[in-house]
Each structure stands twice: as C-alpha cells, then as structure tokens.
Coordinates of C-alpha atoms in Angstrom, one line a residue:
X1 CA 17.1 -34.2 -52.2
X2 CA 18.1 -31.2 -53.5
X3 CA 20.3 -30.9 -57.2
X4 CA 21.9 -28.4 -58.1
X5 CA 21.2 -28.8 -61.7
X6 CA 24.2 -28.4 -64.1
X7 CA 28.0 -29.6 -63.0
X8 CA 26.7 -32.2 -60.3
X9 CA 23.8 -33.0 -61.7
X10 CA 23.9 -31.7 -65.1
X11 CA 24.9 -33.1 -68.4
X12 CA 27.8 -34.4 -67.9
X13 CA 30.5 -37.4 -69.8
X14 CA 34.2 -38.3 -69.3
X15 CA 36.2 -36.3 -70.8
X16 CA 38.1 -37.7 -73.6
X17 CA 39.7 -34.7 -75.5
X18 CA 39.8 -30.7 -75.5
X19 CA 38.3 -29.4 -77.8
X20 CA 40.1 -26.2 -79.3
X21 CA 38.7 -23.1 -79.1
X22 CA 36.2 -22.8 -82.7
X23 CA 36.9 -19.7 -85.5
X24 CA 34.0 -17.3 -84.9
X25 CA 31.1 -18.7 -87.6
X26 CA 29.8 -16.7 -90.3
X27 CA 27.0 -14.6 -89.2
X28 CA 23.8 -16.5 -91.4
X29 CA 20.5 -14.3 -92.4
X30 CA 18.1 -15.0 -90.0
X31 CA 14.6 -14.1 -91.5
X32 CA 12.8 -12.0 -88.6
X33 CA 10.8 -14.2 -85.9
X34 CA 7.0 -14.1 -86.1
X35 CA 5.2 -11.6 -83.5
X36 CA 4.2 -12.8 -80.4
X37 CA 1.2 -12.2 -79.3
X38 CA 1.6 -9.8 -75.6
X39 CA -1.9 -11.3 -74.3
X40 CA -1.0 -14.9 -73.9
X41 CA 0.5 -15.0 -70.8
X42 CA 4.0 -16.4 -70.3
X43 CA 5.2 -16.6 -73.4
X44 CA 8.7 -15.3 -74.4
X45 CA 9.5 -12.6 -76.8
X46 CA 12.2 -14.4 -79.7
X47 CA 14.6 -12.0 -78.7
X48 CA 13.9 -13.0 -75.3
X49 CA 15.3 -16.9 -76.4
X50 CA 17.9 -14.9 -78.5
X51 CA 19.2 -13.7 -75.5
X52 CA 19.7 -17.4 -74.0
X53 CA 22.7 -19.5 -74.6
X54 CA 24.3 -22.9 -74.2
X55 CA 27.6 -22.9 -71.7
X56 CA 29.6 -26.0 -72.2
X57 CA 32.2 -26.8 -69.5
X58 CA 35.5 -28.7 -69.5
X59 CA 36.7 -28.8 -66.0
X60 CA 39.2 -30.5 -63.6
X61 CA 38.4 -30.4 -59.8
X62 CA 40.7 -30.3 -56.7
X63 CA 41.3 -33.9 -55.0
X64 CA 40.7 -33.1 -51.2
X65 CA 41.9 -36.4 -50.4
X66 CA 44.7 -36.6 -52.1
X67 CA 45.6 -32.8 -52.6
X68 CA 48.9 -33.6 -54.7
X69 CA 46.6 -34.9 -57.4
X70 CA 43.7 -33.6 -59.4
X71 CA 40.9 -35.2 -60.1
X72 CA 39.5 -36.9 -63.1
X73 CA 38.6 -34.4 -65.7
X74 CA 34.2 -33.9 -67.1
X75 CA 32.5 -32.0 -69.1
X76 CA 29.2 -30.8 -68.5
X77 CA 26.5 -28.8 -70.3
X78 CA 24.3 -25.5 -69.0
X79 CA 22.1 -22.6 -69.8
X80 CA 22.9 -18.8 -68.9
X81 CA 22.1 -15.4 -70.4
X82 CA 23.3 -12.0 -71.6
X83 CA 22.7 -9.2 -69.7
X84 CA 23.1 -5.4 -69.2
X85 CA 24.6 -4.7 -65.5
X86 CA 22.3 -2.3 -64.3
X87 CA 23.9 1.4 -63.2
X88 CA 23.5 1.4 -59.7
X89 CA 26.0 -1.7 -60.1
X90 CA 28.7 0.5 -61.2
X91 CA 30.3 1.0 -64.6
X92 CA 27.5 -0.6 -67.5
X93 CA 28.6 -3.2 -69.2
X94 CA 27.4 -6.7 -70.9
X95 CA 27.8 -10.0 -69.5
X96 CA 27.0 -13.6 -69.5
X97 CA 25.4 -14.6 -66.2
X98 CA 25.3 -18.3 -65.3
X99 CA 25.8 -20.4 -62.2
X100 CA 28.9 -20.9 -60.4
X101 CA 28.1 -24.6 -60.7
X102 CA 28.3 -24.9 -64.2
X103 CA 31.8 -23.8 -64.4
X104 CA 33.3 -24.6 -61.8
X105 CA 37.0 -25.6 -61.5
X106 CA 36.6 -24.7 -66.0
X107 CA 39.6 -25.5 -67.8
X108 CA 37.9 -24.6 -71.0
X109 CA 34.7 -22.4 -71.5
X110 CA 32.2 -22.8 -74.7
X111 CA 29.4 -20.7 -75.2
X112 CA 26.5 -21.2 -78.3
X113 CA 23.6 -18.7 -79.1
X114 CA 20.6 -20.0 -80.1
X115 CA 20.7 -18.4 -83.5
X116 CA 23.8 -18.5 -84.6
X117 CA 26.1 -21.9 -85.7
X118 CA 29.2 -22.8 -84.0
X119 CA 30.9 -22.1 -80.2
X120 CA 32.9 -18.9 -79.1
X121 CA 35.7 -19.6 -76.3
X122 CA 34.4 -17.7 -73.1
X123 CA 36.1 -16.3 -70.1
X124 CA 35.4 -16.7 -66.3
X125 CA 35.0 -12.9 -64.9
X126 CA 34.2 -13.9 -61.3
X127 CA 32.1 -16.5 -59.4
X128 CA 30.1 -16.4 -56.3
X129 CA 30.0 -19.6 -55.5
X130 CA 27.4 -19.2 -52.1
X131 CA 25.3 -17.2 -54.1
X132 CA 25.9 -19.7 -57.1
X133 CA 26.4 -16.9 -60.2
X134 CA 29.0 -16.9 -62.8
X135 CA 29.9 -13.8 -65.0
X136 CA 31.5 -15.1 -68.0
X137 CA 32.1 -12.8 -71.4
X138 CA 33.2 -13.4 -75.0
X139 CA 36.1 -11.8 -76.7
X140 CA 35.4 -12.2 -80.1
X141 CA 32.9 -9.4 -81.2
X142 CA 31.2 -11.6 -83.7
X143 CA 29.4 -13.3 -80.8
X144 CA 27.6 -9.8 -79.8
X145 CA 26.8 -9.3 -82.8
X146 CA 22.9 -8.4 -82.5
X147 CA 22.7 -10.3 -78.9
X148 CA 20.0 -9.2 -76.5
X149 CA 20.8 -8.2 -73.7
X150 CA 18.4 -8.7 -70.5
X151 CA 17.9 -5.7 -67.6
X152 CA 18.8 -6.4 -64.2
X153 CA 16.0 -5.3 -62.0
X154 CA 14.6 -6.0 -58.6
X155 CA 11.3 -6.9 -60.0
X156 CA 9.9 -10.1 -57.5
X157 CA 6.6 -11.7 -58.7
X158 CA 4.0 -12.9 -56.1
X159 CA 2.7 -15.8 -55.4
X160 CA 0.8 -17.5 -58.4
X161 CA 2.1 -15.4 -60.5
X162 CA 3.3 -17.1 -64.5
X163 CA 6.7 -17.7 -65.0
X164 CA 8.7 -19.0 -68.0
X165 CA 12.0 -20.8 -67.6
X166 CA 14.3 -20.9 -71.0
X167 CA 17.3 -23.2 -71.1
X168 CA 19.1 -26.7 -72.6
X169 CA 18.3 -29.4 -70.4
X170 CA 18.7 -32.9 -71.5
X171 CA 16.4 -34.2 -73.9
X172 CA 17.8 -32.5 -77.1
X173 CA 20.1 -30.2 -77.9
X174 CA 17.7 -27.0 -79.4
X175 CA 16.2 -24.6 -76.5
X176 CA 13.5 -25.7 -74.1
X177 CA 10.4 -23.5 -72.5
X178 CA 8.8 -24.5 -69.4
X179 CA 5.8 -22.7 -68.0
X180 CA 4.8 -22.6 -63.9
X181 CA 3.7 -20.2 -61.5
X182 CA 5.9 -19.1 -58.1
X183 CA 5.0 -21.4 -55.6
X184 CA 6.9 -20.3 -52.8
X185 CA 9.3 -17.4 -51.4
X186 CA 11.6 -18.2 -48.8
X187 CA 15.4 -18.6 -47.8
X188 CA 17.6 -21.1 -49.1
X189 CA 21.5 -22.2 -48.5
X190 CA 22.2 -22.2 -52.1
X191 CA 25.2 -24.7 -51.4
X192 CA 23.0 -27.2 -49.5
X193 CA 25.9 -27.7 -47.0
X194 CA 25.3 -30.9 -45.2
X195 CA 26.1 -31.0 -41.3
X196 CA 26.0 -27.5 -40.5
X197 CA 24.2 -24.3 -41.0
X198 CA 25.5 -21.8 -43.8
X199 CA 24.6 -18.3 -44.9
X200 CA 20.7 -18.2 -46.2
X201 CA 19.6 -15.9 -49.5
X202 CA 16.2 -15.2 -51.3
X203 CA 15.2 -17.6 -53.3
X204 CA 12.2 -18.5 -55.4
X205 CA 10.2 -21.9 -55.9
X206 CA 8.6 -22.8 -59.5
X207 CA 6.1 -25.5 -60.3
X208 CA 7.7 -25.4 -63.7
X209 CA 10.1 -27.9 -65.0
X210 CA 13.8 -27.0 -64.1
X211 CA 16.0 -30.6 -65.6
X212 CA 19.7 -30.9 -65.9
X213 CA 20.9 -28.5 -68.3
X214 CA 18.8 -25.8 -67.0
X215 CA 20.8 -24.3 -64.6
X216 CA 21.8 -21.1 -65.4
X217 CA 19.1 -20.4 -67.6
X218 CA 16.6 -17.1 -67.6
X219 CA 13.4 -17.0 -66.1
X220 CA 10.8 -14.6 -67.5
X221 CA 7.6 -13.2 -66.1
X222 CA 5.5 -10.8 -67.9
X223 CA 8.1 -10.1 -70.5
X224 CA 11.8 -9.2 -68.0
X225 CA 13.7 -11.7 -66.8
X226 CA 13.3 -12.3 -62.6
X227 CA 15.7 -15.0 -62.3
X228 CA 18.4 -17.6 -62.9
X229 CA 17.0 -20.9 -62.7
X230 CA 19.8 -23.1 -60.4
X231 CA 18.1 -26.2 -59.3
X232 CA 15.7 -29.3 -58.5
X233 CA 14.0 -30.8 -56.0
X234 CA 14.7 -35.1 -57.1
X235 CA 12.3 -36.5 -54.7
X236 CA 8.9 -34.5 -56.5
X237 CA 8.0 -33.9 -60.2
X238 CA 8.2 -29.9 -61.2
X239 CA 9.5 -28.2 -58.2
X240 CA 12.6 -25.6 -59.1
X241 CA 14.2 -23.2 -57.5
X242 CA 15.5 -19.5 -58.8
X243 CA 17.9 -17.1 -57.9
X244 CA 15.9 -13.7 -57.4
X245 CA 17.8 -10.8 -59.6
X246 CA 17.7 -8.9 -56.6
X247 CA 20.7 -11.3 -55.4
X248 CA 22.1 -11.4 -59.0
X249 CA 22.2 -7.3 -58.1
X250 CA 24.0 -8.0 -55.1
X251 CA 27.0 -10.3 -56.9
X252 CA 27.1 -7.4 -59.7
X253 CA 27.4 -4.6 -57.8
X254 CA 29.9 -6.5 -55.3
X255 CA 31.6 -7.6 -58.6
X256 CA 32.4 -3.7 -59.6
X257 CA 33.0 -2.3 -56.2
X258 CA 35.6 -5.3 -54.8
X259 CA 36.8 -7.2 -58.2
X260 CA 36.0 -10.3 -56.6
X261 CA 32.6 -11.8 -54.8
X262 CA 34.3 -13.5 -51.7
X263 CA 31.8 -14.9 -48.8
X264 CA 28.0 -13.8 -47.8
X265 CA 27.9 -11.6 -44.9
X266 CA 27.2 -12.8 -41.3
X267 CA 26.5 -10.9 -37.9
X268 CA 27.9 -13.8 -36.0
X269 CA 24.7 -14.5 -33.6
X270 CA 22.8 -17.3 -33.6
X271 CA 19.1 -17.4 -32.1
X272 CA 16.7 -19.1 -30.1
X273 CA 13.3 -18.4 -30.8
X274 CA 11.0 -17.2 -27.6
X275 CA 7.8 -19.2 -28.5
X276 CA 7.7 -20.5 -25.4
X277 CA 5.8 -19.1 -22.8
X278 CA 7.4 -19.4 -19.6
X279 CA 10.5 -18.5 -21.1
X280 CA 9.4 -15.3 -22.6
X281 CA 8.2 -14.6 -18.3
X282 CA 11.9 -15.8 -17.3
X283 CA 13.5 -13.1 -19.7
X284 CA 10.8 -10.3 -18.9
X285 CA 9.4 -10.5 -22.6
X286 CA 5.5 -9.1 -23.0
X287 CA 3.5 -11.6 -23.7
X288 CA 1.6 -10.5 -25.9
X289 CA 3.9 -8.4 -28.1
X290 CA 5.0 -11.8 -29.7
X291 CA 8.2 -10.0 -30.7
X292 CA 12.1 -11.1 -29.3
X293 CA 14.9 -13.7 -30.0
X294 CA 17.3 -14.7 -27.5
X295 CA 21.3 -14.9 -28.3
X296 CA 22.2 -18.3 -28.0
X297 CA 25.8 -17.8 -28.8
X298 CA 28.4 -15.3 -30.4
X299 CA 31.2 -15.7 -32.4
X300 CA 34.2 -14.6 -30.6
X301 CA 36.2 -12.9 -33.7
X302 CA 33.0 -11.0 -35.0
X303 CA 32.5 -7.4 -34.3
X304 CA 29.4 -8.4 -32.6
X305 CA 31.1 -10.0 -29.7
X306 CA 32.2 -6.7 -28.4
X307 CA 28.5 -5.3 -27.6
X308 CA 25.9 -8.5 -27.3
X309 CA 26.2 -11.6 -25.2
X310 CA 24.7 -15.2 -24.8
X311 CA 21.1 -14.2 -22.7
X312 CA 20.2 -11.0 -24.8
X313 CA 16.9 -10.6 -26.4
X314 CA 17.6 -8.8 -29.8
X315 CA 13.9 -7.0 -30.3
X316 CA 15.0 -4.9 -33.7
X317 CA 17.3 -5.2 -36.7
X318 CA 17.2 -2.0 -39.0
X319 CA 14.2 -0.8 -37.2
X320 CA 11.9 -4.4 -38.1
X321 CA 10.7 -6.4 -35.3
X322 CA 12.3 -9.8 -35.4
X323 CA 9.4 -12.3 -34.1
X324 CA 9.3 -14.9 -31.8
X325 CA 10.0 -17.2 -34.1
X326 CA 12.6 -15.4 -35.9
X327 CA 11.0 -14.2 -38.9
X328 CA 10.4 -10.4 -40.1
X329 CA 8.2 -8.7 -42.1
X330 CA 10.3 -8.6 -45.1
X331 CA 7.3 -7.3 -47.4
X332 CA 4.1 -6.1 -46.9
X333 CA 2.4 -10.1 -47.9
X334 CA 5.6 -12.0 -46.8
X335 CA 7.1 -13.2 -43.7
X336 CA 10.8 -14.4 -44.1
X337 CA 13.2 -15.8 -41.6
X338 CA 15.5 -12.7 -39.8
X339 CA 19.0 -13.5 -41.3
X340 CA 17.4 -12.3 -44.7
X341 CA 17.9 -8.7 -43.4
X342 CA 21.4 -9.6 -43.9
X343 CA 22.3 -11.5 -46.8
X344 CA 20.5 -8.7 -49.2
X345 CA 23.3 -6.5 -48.5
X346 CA 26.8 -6.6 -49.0
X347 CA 29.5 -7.8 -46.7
X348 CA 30.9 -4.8 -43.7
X349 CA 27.6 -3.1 -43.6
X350 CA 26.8 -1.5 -40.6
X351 CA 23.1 -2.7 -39.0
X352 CA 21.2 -0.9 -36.2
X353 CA 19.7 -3.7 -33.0
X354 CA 17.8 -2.7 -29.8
X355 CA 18.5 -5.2 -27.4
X356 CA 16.9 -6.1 -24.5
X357 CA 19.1 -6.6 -21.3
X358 CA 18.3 -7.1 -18.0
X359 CA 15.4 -5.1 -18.1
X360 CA 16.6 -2.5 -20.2
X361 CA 16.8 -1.4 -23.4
X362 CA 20.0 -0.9 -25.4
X363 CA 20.5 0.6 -28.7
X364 CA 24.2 -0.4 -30.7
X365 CA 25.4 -0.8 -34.1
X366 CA 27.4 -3.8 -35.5
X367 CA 29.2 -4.5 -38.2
X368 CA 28.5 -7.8 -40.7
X369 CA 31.4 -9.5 -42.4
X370 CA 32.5 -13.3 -43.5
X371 CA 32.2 -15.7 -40.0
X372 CA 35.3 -17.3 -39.5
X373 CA 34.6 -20.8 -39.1
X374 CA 36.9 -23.3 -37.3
X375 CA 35.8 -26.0 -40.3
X376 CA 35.7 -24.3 -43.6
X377 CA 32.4 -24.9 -45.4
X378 CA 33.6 -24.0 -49.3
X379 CA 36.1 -25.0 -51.8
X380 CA 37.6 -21.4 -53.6
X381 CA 35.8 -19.6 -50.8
X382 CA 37.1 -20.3 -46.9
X383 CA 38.7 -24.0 -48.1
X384 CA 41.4 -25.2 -50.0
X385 CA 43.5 -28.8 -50.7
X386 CA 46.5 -27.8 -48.8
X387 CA 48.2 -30.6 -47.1
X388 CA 52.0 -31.9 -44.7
X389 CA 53.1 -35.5 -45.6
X390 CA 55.2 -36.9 -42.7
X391 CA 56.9 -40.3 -43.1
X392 CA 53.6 -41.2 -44.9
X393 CA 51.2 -40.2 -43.0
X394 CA 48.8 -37.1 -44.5
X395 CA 47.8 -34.5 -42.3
X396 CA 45.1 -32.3 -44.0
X397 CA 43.0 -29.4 -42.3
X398 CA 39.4 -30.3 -42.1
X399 CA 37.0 -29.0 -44.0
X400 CA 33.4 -29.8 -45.8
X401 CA 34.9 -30.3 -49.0
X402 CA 37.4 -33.4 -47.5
X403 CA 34.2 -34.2 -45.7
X404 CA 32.6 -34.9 -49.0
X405 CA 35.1 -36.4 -50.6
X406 CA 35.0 -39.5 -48.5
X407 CA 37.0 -38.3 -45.5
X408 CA 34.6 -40.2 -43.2
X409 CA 35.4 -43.3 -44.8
X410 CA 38.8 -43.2 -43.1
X411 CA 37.4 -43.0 -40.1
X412 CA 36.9 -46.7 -38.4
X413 CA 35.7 -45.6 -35.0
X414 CA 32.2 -43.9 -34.5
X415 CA 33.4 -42.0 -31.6
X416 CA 35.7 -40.2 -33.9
X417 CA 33.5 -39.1 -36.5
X418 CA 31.1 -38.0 -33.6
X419 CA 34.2 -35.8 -32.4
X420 CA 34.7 -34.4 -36.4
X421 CA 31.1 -33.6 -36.7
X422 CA 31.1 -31.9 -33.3
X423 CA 33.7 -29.3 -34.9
X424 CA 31.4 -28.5 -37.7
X425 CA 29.9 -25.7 -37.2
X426 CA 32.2 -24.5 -34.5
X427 CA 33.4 -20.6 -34.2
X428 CA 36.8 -20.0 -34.7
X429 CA 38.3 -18.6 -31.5
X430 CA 41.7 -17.0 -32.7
X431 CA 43.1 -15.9 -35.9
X432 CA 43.8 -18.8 -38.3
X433 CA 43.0 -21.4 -36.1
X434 CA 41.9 -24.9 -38.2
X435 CA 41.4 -28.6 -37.1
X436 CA 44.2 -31.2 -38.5
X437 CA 43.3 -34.3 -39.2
X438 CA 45.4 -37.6 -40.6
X439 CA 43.5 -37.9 -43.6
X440 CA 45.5 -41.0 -44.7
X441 CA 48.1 -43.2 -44.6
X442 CA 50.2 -43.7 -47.4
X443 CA 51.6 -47.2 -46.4
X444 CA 55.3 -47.8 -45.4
X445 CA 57.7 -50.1 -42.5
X446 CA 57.1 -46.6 -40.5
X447 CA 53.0 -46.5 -40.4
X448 CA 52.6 -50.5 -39.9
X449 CA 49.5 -50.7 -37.7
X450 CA 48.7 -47.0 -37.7
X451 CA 46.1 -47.2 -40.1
X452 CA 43.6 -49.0 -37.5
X453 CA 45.1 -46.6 -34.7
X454 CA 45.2 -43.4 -36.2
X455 CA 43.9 -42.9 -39.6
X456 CA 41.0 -40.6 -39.5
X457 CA 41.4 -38.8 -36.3
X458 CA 42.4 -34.9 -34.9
X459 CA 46.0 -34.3 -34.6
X460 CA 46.0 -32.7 -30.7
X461 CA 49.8 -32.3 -30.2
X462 CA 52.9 -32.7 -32.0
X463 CA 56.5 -33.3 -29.9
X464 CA 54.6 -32.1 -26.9
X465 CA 53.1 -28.8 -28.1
X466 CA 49.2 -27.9 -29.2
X467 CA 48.6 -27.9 -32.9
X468 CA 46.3 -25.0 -33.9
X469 CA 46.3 -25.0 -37.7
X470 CA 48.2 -26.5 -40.3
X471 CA 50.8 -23.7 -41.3
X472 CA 52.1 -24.1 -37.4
X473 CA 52.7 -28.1 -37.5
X474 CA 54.6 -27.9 -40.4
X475 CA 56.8 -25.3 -39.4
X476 CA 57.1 -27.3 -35.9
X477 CA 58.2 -30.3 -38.0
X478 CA 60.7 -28.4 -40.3
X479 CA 62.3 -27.2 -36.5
X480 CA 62.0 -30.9 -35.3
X481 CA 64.7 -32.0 -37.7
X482 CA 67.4 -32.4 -35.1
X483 CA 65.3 -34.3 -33.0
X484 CA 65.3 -38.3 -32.9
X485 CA 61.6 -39.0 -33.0
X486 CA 58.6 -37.7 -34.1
X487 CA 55.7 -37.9 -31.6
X488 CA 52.2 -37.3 -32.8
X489 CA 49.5 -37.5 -30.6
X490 CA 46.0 -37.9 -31.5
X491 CA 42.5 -37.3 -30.1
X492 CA 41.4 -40.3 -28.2
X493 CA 44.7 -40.4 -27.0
X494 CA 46.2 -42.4 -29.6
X495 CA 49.7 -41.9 -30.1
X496 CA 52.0 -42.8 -33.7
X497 CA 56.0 -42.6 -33.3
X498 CA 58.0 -42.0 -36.7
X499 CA 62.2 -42.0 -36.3
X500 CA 63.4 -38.7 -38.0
X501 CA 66.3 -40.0 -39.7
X502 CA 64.5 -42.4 -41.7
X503 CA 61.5 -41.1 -42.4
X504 CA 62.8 -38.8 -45.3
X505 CA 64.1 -42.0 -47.1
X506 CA 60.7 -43.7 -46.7
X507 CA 58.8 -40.0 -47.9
X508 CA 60.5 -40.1 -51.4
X509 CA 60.3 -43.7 -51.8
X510 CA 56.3 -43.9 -51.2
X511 CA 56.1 -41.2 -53.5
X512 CA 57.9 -42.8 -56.2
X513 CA 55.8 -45.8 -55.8
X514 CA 52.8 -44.0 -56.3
X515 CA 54.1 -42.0 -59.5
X516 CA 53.7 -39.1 -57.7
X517 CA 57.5 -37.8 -57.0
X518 CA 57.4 -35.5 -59.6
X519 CA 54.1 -33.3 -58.0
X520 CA 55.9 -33.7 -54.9
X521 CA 58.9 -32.5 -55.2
X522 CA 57.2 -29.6 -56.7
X523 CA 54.4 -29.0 -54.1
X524 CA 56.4 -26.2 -52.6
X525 CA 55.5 -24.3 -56.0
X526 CA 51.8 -24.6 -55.1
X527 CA 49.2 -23.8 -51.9
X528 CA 50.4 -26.7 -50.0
X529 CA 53.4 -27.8 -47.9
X530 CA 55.2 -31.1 -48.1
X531 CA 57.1 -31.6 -45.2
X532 CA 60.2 -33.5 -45.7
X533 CA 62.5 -33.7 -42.1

C-alpha cells in the first residue's frame, strides 16, 4: 500500500494546545562546516542540508459526514526546502516548497532550519493538492537570513543513477540522509484515489529510505536537487517515490501565471489498447506498425467531444506515435504511458492528434482542461462538505472524500453500494450535474424506520421531479413549503414521506440535541445549505 508520508502517515499526535507563533531567535555563530569532498558520490554539500527545514503542522480537516462539524484537530511533522523559482516561472522569487499533504487543512504553520534555534510562523501561498506541492514563505526576515536557496531545474537522473534524500523522519528530531539509486521512472496518481482512475504525473522511484517525516524533503543527485521526496511503499523495505522538479516547474509556473494551481489537465478520452490482433484487422490497423489506440469513450462536456468519437484510432499526439499499448516514447531510453504527454503541461493547452477513421486519416486540434466528473475525486479541488438537512434526514453530494470517510458504512444493502461505485468514474453530462445521496439520518418520530430503508442510497426524485445536483433540491424544497408532504424517492425505488408542517419543529429540536443549533442556524454563513421548510 501506498503512504503518502507526512499528514496521513507522518508524525502525527492529538492536538492538545496551539502553540503561539515563536519571536524570531537570535541568529548564533555558526563556525563554517568542514569541506566535502566532490568525489564521493551522493553526498550533500552543508549548505545543501542548510537549505532543508522542519514544517510542523496544526490542522483541522473538514467532516464529510457530518459537514456542520469539523473534525478533530492533529498535528503532524515534515520536511521541505527553500528554493529560487526559476525565470521561465515568472517573477523570481524565494520559497518554501513542501507537500500539499503536510499542510493540509493548516490552522497554524511552523517552520525550523537546521542551523538556527527556535520556529518562525509560515504562510500557505498555494497548494496543488494532485500534484502534492505546497509553497509556503516566512515573513520575518531573520529566517532568510543566510538561507540557501535550491535551483529549479528540469534535470531527470537515469536509471541507477545515486540519489540523496535529506529530511526529519521519525527517529530523532536532528536531520536525516538516506542514500539510493533511481529505480524506476513511470506515471503515478499522486493522490492514490481508490475506485477510479485520476490524472497520472512523472514520478520517480528510490531504493533509498523515504519514512514518515520525510515528505517534503529534497532530494539531491550529483550536487542539485531533482526532487521532493512525497511517499512510501508499506508493504517493501526502501522503496520511495519523488516528485520530478520538472512537475514542481509546472505548479510554479502555473502558481505565477493563474495565482492559484486548480486541477491537472485532461483531454477527456479514454483508450483501449490495440494489442490484439484481430482487432487491429477489424479497425484496418497495419499490423506490423504496432502503433494506434482506440477511443473507448469521450466525455461529453470536453472540447474533445466536438471532433473524436467512441471507434476512433488516435495514431499521434504532438507528432509521437502512441503505441498499441498506449505508451510513447517520452525520451530517447524511456517508454511512458500516453497521458504523460498531457499532464507535463499546463491546463487549456492546445494538442495536435491524427486520427484514424474509417479508413482515413484526420488531422484536428483539441483543447485539454479539468474533466468534469459526475463524483468529485478531491477535497479543495472539485469537492467540498456542502450539505440540505430535511426533517433529519442528510442529503450530501457524493464524492471520494465522503466515500472515505465511511460513507459506505451507511449503506446496508450491497446492491446499493454496487450502484454508488458504478457512478465513480462517471462523466458529467450537463453543467453542474452531481449525485445526492442520504448520507444519514439524524434520528427523530419523522425518520422511524428509514434508516434500514433509505439511509445510504441516491436521491432520484424529489415531489415528483428529477434531482440533478444539490443546489436544485434545496431550492425545490425551499418552493415546497406550501405543500403538505414531502416525497422523496430513492434509487431502488424506496420511497420516505416527511409532513411539511412538522418537520421544521423536529429540524431545530434534533439539532439542539446534538449541540449543534448554534453551527446550524449559522450554516447559511458558510458553503452549505440547511434547508428548513
């Protein structure tokens, strides 16, 4: 199993108490570091490990299930590293680069060199959270105070090649260095989204030790960093995984041009490969060329939809032969799957495909941007804990993050849950269009014997009309108010009736029960609607 190595798998306790933010430490003499000798191979420069620092993390995350609420606050520890952003990313300027993982959902950022006493309060710049990179920096000037900083470059070591990771992972609290070789090059969901396919980007595998604390941290190779160490493999000793700087290039450069990060790019096609033999004589493939992937299916709101269908052969993207079995020749020793081609470069870029139709040949252009998915995979990306409470019962949009947070265990039939994970995955197929599901019941005289029923399943229609997405029910319920019942009927056919009159009376009272009347009554205030007829 992968482990993301830092907030979910990092160093992390119960939070007890804030700390405050620390008065910026007297700088100390440090007497100069001893030379290190250039000929031994992977070993670090000291200004190198000057360069690396501690993040600690106080953070609170969202409660999916209950989206009135938040959840219990942690603290976690994890490495990261100044930098220079590099010119073709826009305006220079220096940084703090760690993963999105270690401070995600921060309430309170710590930073600590690894030659000076004491913390400095950071900031939170931006996150990518698919591409797992955090820009934080450090007001007080004290802290850059003769601080390294590292050069972004595209530099990619090869196979076999020495690398050195630098970090904090548990064990002690003074800096580790690990030593390995690159193992592998491939493609890797950095989010390792369970039940679905998500967006794929470079990624390199070590053979040196990458433990919890780690994430975040530099990796060198002959003296310049070529990555950000981000996580583990549990099941094997010594296999890590590290974000190329080409892809920390990418989050920069989309940093300075947008102010934000936002979602990995997507052409909105998915392939089958054309290995097979007599499928390759059904689509009038040469056989021997060995090059071809056939559209399996397009998603209907993507630009691409307009000029390829289900049953084209897509032969070329950007001029490179996509292969049978859907890889390209990314570089002159390495094979990589095709969707590489498209994560490398930023979102609304415009790529060149010669298709293969019928017999012919086509030429066209299309467009990549964010797929928009019918289940959102992300939480601050595409998802968020927005929610409609009527007469008790919660209706919640699904998503991977209420997935996650035990949604399923809601769910008592197994024909349900099949139905769920079918939408998974699913293209959106118009604007804004979501899946609601009753998360939960909060219990009442108006949801006796629902819970067995209902609880768990897709909201289909509400007084007789379709529900397409969240914002719609609630504004059908707020309309409904005149009406005597409310009729919601479920997927399976399952039907729960709540009386209108009463089931305002019942709303506050469960809420008071639960101590939660006050973040209810103010829910309006926030992203989420509380529906009270």
């Amino acid at each position: 199993m992968l482990n993301r190595f830092g907030k979910n798998g990092g160093r992390r306790v119960q939070q007890h108490a804030s700390a405050g933010g620390p008065a910026a430490p007297a700088v100390p003499s440090v007497p100069p570091a001893p030379p290190v000798s250039s000929t031994v191979e992977g070993v670090v420069s000291a200004e190198a490990m000057r360069s690396t620092i501690k993040v600690h993390t106080n953070s609170v995350a969202p409660s999916y299930m209950r989206p009135w609420t938040k959840m219990e606050g942690t603290s976690c520890t994890g490495s990261g590293f100044a930098i220079e952003s590099p010119a073709g990313a826009g305006r220079l300027g220096r940084y703090l680069i760690t993963n999105s993982h270690v401070v995600r959902d921060e309430q309170l950022l710590q930073v600590q060199r690894h030659d000076r006493p004491g913390k400095w309060v950071a900031r939170l710049l931006v996150e990518g959270i698919q591409c797992d990179l955090a820009l934080l920096t450090v007001d007080d000037e004290h802290f850059w105070e003769d601080l390294p900083l590292q050069q972004v470059t595209d530099a990619l070591p090869m196979l076999q090649h020495i690398v050195t990771a630098v970090g904090y992972p548990v064990g002690g609290e003074n800096l580790s260095v690990t030593r390995g070789v690159v193992s592998r090059i491939d493609l890797l969901d950095y989010t390792f989204v369970e039940h679905a396919t998500a967006e794929r980007l470079l990624v390199m595998q070590i053979d040196a030790a990458i433990n919890p604390g780690n994430s975040g941290g530099p990796v060198f190779h002959d003296g310049r960093v070529i990555g950000v160490a981000f996580a583990g493999l549990e099941e094997a000793d010594n296999i890590g995984y590290v974000i190329p700087m080409s892809v920390v290039r990418l989050f920069l450069q989309t940093f300075h041009s947008r102010g934000s990060f936002g979602q990995l790019p997507s052409l909105g096609v998915s392939f089958q490969t054309t290995e097979n033999k007599m499928l390759r004589r059904s689509l009038h493939l040469d056989q021997d060329s060995r090059v071809g992937l056939l559209v399996a299916s397009v998603s209907p709101l993507m630009p691409a939809a307009k000029v390829i269908s289900p049953g084209d052969v897509v032969t070329k993207l950007d001029g490179l032969e996509l292969a049978e079995d859907g890889t390209v020749q990314a570089m002159p020793t390495l094979r990589l799957p095709w969707d590489y081609l498209v994560t490398r470069r930023p979102c609304h870029e415009i790529f060149e495909l010669e298709i293969w139709r019928e017999g012919q040949q086509i030429n066209t252009r299309i467009e990549s941007m964010p797929e928009p998915r019918l289940v959102p995979f992300h939480d601050g990306v595409d998802a968020s804990p927005s929610y409609v409470i009527v007469g008790g019962l919660v209706f919640l949009p699904l998503s991977l993050p209420l997935v996650d947070a035990g949604y399923f265990d809601n769910v008592v039939e197994t024909m349900s849950t099949g139905i769920v994970l079918g939408k998974i995955g699913a293209h959106q197929t118009t604007a804004d269009q979501n899946v609601v599901v009753l998360a939960s019941i909060l219990e009442s005289e108006l949801t006796i014997s629902y819970e067995g029923a209902c609880a768990g399943r897709i909201l289909k229609q509400f007084n007789g009309k379709e529900v397409t997405n969240l914002s719609s029910f609630a504004a059908a319920v707020h309309a409904s108010s005149a009406k005597p019942f409310l009729t919601f009927i479920f997927e399976g056919d399952r039907v729960a009736v709540i009386e209108t009159a009463r089931s305002k009376v019942v709303e506050v009272r469960v809420a008071r029960a639960a101590h939660h009347l006050q973040l209810v009554l103010l829910a309006r205030r926030h992203h989420c609607a509380l529906v009270l007829p």
